[in-house]
JSON list of C-alpha atoms in Angstrom, two decimals:
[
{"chain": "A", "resi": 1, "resn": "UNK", "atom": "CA", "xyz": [108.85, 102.05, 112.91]},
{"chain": "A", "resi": 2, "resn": "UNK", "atom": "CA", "xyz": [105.67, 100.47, 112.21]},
{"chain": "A", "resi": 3, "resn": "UNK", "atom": "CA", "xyz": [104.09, 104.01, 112.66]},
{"chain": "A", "resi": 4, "resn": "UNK", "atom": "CA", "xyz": [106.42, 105.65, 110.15]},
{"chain": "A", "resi": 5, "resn": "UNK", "atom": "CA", "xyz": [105.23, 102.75, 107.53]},
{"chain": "A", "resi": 6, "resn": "UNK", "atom": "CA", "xyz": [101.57, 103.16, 108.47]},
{"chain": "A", "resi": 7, "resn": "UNK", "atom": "CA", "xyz": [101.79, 107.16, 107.69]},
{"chain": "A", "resi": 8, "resn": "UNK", "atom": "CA", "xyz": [103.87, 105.73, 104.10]},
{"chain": "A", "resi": 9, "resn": "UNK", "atom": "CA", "xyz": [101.65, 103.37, 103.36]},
{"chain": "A", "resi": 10, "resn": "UNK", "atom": "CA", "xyz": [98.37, 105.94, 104.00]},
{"chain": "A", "resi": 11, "resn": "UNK", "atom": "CA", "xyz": [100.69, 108.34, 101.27]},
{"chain": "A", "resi": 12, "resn": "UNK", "atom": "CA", "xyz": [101.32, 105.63, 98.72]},
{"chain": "A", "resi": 13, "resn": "UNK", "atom": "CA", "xyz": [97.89, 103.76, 98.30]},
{"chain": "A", "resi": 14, "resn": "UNK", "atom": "CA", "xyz": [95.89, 107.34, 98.34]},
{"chain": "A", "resi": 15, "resn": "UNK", "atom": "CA", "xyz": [94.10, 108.24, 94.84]},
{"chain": "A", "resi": 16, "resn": "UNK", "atom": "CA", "xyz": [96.18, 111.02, 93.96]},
{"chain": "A", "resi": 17, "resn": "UNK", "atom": "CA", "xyz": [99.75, 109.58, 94.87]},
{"chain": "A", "resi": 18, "resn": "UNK", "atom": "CA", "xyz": [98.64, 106.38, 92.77]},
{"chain": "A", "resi": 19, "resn": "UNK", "atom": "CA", "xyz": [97.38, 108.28, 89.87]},
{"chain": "A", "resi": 20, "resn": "UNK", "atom": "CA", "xyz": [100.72, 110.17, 89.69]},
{"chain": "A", "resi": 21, "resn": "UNK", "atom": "CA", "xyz": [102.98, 107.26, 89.76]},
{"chain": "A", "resi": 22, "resn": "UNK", "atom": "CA", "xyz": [100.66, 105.44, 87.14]},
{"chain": "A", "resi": 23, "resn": "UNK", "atom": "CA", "xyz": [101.22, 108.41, 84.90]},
{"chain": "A", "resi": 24, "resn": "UNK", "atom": "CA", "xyz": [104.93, 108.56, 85.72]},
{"chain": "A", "resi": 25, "resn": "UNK", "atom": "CA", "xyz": [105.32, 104.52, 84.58]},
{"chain": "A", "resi": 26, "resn": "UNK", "atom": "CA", "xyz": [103.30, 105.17, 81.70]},
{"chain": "A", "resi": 27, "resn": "UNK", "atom": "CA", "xyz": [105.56, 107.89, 80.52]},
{"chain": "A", "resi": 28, "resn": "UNK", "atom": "CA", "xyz": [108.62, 106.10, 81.47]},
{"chain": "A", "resi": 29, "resn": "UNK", "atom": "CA", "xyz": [107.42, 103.09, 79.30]},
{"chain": "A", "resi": 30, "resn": "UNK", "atom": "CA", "xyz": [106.91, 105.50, 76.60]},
{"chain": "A", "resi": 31, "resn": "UNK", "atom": "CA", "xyz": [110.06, 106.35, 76.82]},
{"chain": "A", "resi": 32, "resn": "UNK", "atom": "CA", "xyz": [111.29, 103.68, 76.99]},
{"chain": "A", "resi": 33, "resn": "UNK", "atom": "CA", "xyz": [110.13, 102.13, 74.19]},
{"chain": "A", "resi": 34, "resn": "UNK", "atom": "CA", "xyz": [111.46, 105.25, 72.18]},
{"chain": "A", "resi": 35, "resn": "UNK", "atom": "CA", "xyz": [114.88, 103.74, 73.70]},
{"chain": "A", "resi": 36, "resn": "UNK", "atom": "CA", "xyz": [114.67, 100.63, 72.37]},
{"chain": "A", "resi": 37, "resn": "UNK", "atom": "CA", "xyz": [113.81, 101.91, 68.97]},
{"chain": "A", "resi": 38, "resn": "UNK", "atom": "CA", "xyz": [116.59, 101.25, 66.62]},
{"chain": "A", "resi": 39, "resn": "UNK", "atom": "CA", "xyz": [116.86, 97.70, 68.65]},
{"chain": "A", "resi": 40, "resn": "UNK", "atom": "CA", "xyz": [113.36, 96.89, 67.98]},
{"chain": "A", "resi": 41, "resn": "UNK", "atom": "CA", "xyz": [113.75, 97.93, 64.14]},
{"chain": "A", "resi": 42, "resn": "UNK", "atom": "CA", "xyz": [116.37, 95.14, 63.16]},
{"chain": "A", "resi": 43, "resn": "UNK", "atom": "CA", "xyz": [114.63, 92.54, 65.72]},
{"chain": "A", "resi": 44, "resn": "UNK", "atom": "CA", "xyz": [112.80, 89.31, 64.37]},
{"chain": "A", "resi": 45, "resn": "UNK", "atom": "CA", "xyz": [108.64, 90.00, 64.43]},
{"chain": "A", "resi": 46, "resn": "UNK", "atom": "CA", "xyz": [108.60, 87.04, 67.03]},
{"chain": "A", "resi": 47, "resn": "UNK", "atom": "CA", "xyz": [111.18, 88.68, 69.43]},
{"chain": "A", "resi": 48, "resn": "UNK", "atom": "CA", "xyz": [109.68, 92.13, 69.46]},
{"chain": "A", "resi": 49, "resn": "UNK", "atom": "CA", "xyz": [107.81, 91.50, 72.50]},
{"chain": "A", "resi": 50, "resn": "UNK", "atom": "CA", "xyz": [110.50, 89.78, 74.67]},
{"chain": "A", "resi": 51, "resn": "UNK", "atom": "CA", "xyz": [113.09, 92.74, 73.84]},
{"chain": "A", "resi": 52, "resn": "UNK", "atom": "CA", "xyz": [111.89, 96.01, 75.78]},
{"chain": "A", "resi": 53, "resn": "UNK", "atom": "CA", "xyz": [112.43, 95.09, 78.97]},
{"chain": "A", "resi": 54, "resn": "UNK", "atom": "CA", "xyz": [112.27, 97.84, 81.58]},
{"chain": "A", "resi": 55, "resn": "UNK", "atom": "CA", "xyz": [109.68, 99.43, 79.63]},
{"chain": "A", "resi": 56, "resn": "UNK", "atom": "CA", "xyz": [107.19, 96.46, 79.90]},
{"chain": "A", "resi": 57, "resn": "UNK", "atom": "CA", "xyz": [107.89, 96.09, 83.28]},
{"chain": "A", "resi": 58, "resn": "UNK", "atom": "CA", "xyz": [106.46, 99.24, 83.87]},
{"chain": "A", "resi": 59, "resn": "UNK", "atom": "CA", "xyz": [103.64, 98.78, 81.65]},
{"chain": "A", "resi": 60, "resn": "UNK", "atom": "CA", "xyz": [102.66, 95.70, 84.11]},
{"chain": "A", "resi": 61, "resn": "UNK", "atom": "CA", "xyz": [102.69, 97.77, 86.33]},
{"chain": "A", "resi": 62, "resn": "UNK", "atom": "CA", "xyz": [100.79, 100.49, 85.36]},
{"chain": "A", "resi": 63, "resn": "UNK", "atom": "CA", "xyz": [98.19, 97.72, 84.70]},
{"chain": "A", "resi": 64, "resn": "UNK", "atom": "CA", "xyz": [98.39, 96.84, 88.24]},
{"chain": "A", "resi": 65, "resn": "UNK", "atom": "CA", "xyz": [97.47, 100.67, 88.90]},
{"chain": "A", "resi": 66, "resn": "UNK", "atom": "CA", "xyz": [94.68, 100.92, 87.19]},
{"chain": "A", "resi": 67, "resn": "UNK", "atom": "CA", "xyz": [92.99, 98.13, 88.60]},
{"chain": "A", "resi": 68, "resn": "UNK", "atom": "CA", "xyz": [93.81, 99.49, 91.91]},
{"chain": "A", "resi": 69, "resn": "UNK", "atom": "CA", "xyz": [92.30, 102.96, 90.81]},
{"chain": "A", "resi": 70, "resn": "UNK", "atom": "CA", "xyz": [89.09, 100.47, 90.40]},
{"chain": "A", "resi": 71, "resn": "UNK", "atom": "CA", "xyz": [89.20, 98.78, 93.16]},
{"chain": "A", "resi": 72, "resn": "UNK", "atom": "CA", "xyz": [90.02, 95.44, 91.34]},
{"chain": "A", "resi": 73, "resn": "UNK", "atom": "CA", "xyz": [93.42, 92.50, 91.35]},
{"chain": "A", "resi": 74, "resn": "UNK", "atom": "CA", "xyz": [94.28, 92.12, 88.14]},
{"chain": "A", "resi": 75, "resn": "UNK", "atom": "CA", "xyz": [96.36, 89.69, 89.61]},
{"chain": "A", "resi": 76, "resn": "UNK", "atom": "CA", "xyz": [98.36, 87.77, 86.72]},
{"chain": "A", "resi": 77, "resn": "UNK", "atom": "CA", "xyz": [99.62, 91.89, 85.93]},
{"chain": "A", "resi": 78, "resn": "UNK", "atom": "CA", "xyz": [100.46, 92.21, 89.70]},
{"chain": "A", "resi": 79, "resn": "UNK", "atom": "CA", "xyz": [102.78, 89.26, 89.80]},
{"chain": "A", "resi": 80, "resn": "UNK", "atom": "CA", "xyz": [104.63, 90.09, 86.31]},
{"chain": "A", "resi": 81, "resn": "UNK", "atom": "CA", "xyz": [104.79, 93.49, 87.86]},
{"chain": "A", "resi": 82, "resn": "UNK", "atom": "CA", "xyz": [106.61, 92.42, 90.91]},
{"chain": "A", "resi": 83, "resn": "UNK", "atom": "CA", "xyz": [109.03, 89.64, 89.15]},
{"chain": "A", "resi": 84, "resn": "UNK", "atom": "CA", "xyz": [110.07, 92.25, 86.09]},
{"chain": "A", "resi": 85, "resn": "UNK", "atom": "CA", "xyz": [110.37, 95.58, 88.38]},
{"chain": "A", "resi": 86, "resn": "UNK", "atom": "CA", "xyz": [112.54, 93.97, 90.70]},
{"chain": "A", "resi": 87, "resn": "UNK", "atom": "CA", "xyz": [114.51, 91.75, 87.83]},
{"chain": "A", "resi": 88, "resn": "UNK", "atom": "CA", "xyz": [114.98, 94.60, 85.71]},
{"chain": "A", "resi": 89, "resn": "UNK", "atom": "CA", "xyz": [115.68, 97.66, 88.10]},
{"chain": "A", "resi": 90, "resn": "UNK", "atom": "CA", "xyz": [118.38, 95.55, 89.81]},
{"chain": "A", "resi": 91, "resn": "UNK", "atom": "CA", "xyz": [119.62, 94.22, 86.40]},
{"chain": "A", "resi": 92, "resn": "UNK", "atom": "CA", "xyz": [120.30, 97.65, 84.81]},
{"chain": "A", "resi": 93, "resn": "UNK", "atom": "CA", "xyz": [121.55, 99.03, 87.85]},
{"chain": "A", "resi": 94, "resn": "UNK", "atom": "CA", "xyz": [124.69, 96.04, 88.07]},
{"chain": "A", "resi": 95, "resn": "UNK", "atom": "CA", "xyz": [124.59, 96.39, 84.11]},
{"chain": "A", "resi": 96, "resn": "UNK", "atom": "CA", "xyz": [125.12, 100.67, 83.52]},
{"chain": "A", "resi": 97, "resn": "UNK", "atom": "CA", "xyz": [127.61, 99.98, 86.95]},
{"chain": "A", "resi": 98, "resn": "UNK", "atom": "CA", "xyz": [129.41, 97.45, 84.85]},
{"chain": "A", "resi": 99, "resn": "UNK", "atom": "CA", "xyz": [129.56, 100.00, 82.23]},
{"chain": "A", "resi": 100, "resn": "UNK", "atom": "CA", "xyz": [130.96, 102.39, 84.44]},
{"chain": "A", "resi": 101, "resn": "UNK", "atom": "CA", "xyz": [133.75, 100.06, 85.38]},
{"chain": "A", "resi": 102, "resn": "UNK", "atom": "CA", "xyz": [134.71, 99.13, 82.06]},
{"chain": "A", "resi": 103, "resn": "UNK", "atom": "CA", "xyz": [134.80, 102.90, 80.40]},
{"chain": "A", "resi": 104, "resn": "UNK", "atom": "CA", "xyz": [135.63, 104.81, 84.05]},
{"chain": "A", "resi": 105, "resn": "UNK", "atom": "CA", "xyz": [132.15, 107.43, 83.74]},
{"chain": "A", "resi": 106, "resn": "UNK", "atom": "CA", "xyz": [128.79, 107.28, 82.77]},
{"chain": "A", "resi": 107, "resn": "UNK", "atom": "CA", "xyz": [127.45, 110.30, 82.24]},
{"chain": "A", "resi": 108, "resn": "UNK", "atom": "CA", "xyz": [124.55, 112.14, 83.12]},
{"chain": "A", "resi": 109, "resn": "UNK", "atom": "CA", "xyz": [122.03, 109.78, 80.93]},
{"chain": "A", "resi": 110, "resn": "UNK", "atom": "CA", "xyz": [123.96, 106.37, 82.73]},
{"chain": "A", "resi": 111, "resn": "UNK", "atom": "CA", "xyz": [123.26, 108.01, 86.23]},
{"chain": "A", "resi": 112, "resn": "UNK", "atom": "CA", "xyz": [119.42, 108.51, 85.29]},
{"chain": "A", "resi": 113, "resn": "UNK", "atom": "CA", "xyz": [119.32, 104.72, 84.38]},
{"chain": "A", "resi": 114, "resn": "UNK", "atom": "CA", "xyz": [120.77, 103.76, 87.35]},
{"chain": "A", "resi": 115, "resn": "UNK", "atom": "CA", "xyz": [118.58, 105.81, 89.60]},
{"chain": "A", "resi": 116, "resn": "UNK", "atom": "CA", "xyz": [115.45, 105.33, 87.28]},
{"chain": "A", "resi": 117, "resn": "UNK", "atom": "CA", "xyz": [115.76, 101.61, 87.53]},
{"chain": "A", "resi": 118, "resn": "UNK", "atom": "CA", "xyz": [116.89, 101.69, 91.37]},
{"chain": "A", "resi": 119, "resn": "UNK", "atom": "CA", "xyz": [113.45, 103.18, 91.74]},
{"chain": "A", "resi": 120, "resn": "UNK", "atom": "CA", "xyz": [111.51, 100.68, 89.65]},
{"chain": "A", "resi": 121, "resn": "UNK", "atom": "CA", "xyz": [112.50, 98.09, 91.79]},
{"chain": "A", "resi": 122, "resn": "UNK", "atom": "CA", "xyz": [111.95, 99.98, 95.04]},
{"chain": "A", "resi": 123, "resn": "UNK", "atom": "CA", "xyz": [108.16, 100.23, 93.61]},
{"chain": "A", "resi": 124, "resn": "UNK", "atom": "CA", "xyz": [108.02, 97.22, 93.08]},
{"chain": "A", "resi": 125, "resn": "UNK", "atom": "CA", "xyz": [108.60, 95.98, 96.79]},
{"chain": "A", "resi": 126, "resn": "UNK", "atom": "CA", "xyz": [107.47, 99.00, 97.95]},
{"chain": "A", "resi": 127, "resn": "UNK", "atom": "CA", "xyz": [103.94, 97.79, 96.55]},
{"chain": "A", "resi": 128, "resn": "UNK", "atom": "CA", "xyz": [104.22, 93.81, 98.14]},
{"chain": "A", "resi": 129, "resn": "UNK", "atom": "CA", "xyz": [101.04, 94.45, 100.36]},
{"chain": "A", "resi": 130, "resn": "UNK", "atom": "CA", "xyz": [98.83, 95.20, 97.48]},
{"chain": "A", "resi": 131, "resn": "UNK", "atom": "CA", "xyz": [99.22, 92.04, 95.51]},
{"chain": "A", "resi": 132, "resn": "UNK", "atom": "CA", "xyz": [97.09, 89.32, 95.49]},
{"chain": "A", "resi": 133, "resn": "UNK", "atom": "CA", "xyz": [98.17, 87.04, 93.10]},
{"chain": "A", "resi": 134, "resn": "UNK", "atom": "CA", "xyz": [98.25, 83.20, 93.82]},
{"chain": "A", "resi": 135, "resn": "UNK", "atom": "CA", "xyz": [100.25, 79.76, 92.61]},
{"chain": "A", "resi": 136, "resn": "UNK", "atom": "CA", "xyz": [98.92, 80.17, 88.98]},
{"chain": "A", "resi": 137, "resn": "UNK", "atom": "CA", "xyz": [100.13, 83.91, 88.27]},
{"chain": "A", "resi": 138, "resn": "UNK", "atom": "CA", "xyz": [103.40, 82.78, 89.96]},
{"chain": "A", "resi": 139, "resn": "UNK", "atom": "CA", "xyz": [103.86, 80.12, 87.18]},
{"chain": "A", "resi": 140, "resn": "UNK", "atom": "CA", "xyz": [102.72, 81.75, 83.95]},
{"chain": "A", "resi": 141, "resn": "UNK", "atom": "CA", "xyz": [105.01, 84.81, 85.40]},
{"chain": "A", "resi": 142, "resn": "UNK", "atom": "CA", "xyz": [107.88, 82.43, 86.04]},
{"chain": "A", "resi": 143, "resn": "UNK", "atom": "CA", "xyz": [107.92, 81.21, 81.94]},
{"chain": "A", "resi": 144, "resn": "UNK", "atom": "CA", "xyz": [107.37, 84.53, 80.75]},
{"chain": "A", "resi": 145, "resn": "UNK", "atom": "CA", "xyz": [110.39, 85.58, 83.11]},
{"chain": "A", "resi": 146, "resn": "UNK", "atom": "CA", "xyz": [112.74, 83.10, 82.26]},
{"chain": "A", "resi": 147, "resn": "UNK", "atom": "CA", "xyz": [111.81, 82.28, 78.65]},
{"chain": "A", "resi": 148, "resn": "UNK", "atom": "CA", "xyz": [112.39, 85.77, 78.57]},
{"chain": "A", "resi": 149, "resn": "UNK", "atom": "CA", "xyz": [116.37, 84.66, 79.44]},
{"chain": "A", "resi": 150, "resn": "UNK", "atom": "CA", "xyz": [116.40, 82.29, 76.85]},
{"chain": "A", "resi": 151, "resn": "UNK", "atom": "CA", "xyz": [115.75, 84.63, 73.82]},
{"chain": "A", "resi": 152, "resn": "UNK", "atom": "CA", "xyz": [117.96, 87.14, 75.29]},
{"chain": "A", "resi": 153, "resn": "UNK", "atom": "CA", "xyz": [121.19, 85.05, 75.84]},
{"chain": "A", "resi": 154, "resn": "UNK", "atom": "CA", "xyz": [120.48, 82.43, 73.73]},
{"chain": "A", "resi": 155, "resn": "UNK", "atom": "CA", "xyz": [118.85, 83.91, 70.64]},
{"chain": "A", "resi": 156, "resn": "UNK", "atom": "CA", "xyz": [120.97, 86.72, 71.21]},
{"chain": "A", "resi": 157, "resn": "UNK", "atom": "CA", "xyz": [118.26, 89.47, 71.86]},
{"chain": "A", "resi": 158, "resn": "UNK", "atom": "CA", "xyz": [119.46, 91.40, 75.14]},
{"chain": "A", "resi": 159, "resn": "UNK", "atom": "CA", "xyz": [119.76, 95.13, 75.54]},
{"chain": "A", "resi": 160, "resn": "UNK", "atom": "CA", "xyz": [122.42, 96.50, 73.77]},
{"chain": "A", "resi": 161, "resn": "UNK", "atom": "CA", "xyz": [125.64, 97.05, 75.79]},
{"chain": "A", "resi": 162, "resn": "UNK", "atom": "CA", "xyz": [128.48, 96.84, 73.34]},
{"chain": "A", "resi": 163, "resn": "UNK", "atom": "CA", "xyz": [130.91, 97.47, 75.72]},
{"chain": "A", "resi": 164, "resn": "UNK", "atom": "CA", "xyz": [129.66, 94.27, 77.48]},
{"chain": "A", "resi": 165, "resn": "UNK", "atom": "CA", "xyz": [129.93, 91.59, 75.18]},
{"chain": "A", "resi": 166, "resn": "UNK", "atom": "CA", "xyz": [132.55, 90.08, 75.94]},
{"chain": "A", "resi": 167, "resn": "UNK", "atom": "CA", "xyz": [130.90, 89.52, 79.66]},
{"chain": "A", "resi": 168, "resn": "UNK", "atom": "CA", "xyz": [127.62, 88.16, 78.33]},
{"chain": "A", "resi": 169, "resn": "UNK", "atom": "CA", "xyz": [128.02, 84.47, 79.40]},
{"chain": "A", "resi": 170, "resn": "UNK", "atom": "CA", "xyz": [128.73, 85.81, 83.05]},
{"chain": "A", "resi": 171, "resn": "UNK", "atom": "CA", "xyz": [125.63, 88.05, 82.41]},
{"chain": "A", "resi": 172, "resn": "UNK", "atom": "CA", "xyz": [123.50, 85.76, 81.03]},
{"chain": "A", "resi": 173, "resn": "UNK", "atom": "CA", "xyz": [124.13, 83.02, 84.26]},
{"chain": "A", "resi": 174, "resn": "UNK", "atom": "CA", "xyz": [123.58, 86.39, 86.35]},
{"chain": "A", "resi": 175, "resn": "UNK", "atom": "CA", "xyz": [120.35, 87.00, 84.73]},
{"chain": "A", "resi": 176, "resn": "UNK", "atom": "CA", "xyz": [118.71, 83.60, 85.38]},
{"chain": "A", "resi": 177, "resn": "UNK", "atom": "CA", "xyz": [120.07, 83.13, 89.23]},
{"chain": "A", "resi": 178, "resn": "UNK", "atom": "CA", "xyz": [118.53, 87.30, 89.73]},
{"chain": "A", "resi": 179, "resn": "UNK", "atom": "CA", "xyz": [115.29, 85.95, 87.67]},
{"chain": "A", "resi": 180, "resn": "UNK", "atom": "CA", "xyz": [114.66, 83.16, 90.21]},
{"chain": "A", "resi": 181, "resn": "UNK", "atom": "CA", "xyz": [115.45, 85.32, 93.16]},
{"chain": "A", "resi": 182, "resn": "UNK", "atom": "CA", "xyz": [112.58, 87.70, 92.08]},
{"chain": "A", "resi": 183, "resn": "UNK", "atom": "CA", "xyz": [110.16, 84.34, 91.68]},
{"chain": "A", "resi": 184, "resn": "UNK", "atom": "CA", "xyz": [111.28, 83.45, 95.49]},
{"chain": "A", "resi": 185, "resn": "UNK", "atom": "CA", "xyz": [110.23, 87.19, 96.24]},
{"chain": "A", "resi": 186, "resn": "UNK", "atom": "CA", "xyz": [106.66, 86.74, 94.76]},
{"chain": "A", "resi": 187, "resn": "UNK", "atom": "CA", "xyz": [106.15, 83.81, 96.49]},
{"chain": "A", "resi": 188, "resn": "UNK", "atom": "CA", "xyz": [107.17, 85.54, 99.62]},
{"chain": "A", "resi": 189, "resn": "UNK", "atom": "CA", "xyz": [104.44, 87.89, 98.88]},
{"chain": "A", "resi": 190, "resn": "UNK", "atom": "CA", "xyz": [101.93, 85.80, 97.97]},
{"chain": "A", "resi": 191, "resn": "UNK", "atom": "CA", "xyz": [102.62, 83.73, 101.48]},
{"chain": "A", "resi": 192, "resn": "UNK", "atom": "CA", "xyz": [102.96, 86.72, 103.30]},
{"chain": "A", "resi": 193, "resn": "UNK", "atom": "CA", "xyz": [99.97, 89.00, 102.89]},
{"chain": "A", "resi": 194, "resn": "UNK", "atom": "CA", "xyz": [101.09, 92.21, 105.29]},
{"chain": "A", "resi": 195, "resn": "UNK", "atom": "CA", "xyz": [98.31, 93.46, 107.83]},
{"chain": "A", "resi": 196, "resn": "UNK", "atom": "CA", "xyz": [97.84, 97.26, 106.09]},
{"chain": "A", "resi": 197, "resn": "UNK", "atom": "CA", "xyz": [96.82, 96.27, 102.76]},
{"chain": "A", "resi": 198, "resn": "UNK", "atom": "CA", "xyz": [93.68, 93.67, 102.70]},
{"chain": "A", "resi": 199, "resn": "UNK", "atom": "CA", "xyz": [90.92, 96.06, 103.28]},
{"chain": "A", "resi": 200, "resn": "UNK", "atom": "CA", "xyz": [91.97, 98.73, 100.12]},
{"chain": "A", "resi": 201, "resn": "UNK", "atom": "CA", "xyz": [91.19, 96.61, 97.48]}
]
């Protein structure tokens, strides 16, 4: 087993593999973005940032790329990276699964979310050995995580999921517990540095 991850790991931190998945995240927060457009349009000016979600989280983490690509942590990008990957692939996945439960299909668009988002947060701890963030990036990541809960649920700014409102207490309560979940896995990372990854960067 440890062989099989070596082999991954020498696939996943090479030049080219990295330079495709940055321009795969950069097109998917694109995208994205474009998704969230008629949201972002009737939105407050001081929300706008908070309300894009899955699209920032890949931004982060395109960020995190980059610096790779240059042989450089930017490590405050690295943690939000981890935390909003993880957060926000798992949170889409239990939200367009709720959705199926509630209409009985999603269509072809609902699959792609789910396995679009499944795989954002499979990057995201697929990537654990290459951050080096410490203590500080942990705790400006944790209140940009969880005042990002606060203007969804309690200024009312979440993605839109019509079909969900009436679950958005539960939902919101959900959100926070899976946002401090993802802190406890960053600190695991930051604890645990794993043996392939020091010398790359």
């Amino acid at each position: 087993m440890r062989y099989i991850w070596a082999r991954l790991w020498t696939i996943l931190i090479s030049k080219t593999f990295l330079i495709m998945l940055l321009i795969v995240n950069l097109l998917g927060s694109i995208y994205g973005y474009i998704w969230y457009g008629d949201q972002l349009a009737e939105a407050k000016l001081i929300f706008l940032i908070f309300i894009p979600d899955s699209p920032t989280a890949t931004l982060f983490f395109s960020i995190a790329i980059i610096g790779w690509l240059l042989k450089k942590h930017w490590r405050l990008f690295e943690a939000l990276a981890l935390v909003t990957l993880v957060k926000y692939g798992v949170w889409a996945v239990v939200m367009n699964l709720m959705v199926l439960n509630e209409l009985g299909s999603l269509g072809f668009a609902g699959w792609m979310l789910v396995v679009s988002h499944g795989l954002m947060a499979v990057q995201g701890l697929l990537y654990m050995p290459m951050y080096d963030f410490k203590s500080v990036h942990i705790i400006i990541t944790a209140i940009w995580t969880l005042h990002d809960v606060v203007i969804d649920y309690v200024f009312n700014q979440m993605p839109w999921y019509h079909m969900l409102n009436q679950y958005m207490t539960g939902i919101g309560y959900f959100t926070f517990w899976l946002s401090i979940v993802c802190l406890i896995i960053a600190i695991f990372a930051m604890k645990k540095r794993f043996s392939v990854a020091p010398n790359f960067v």
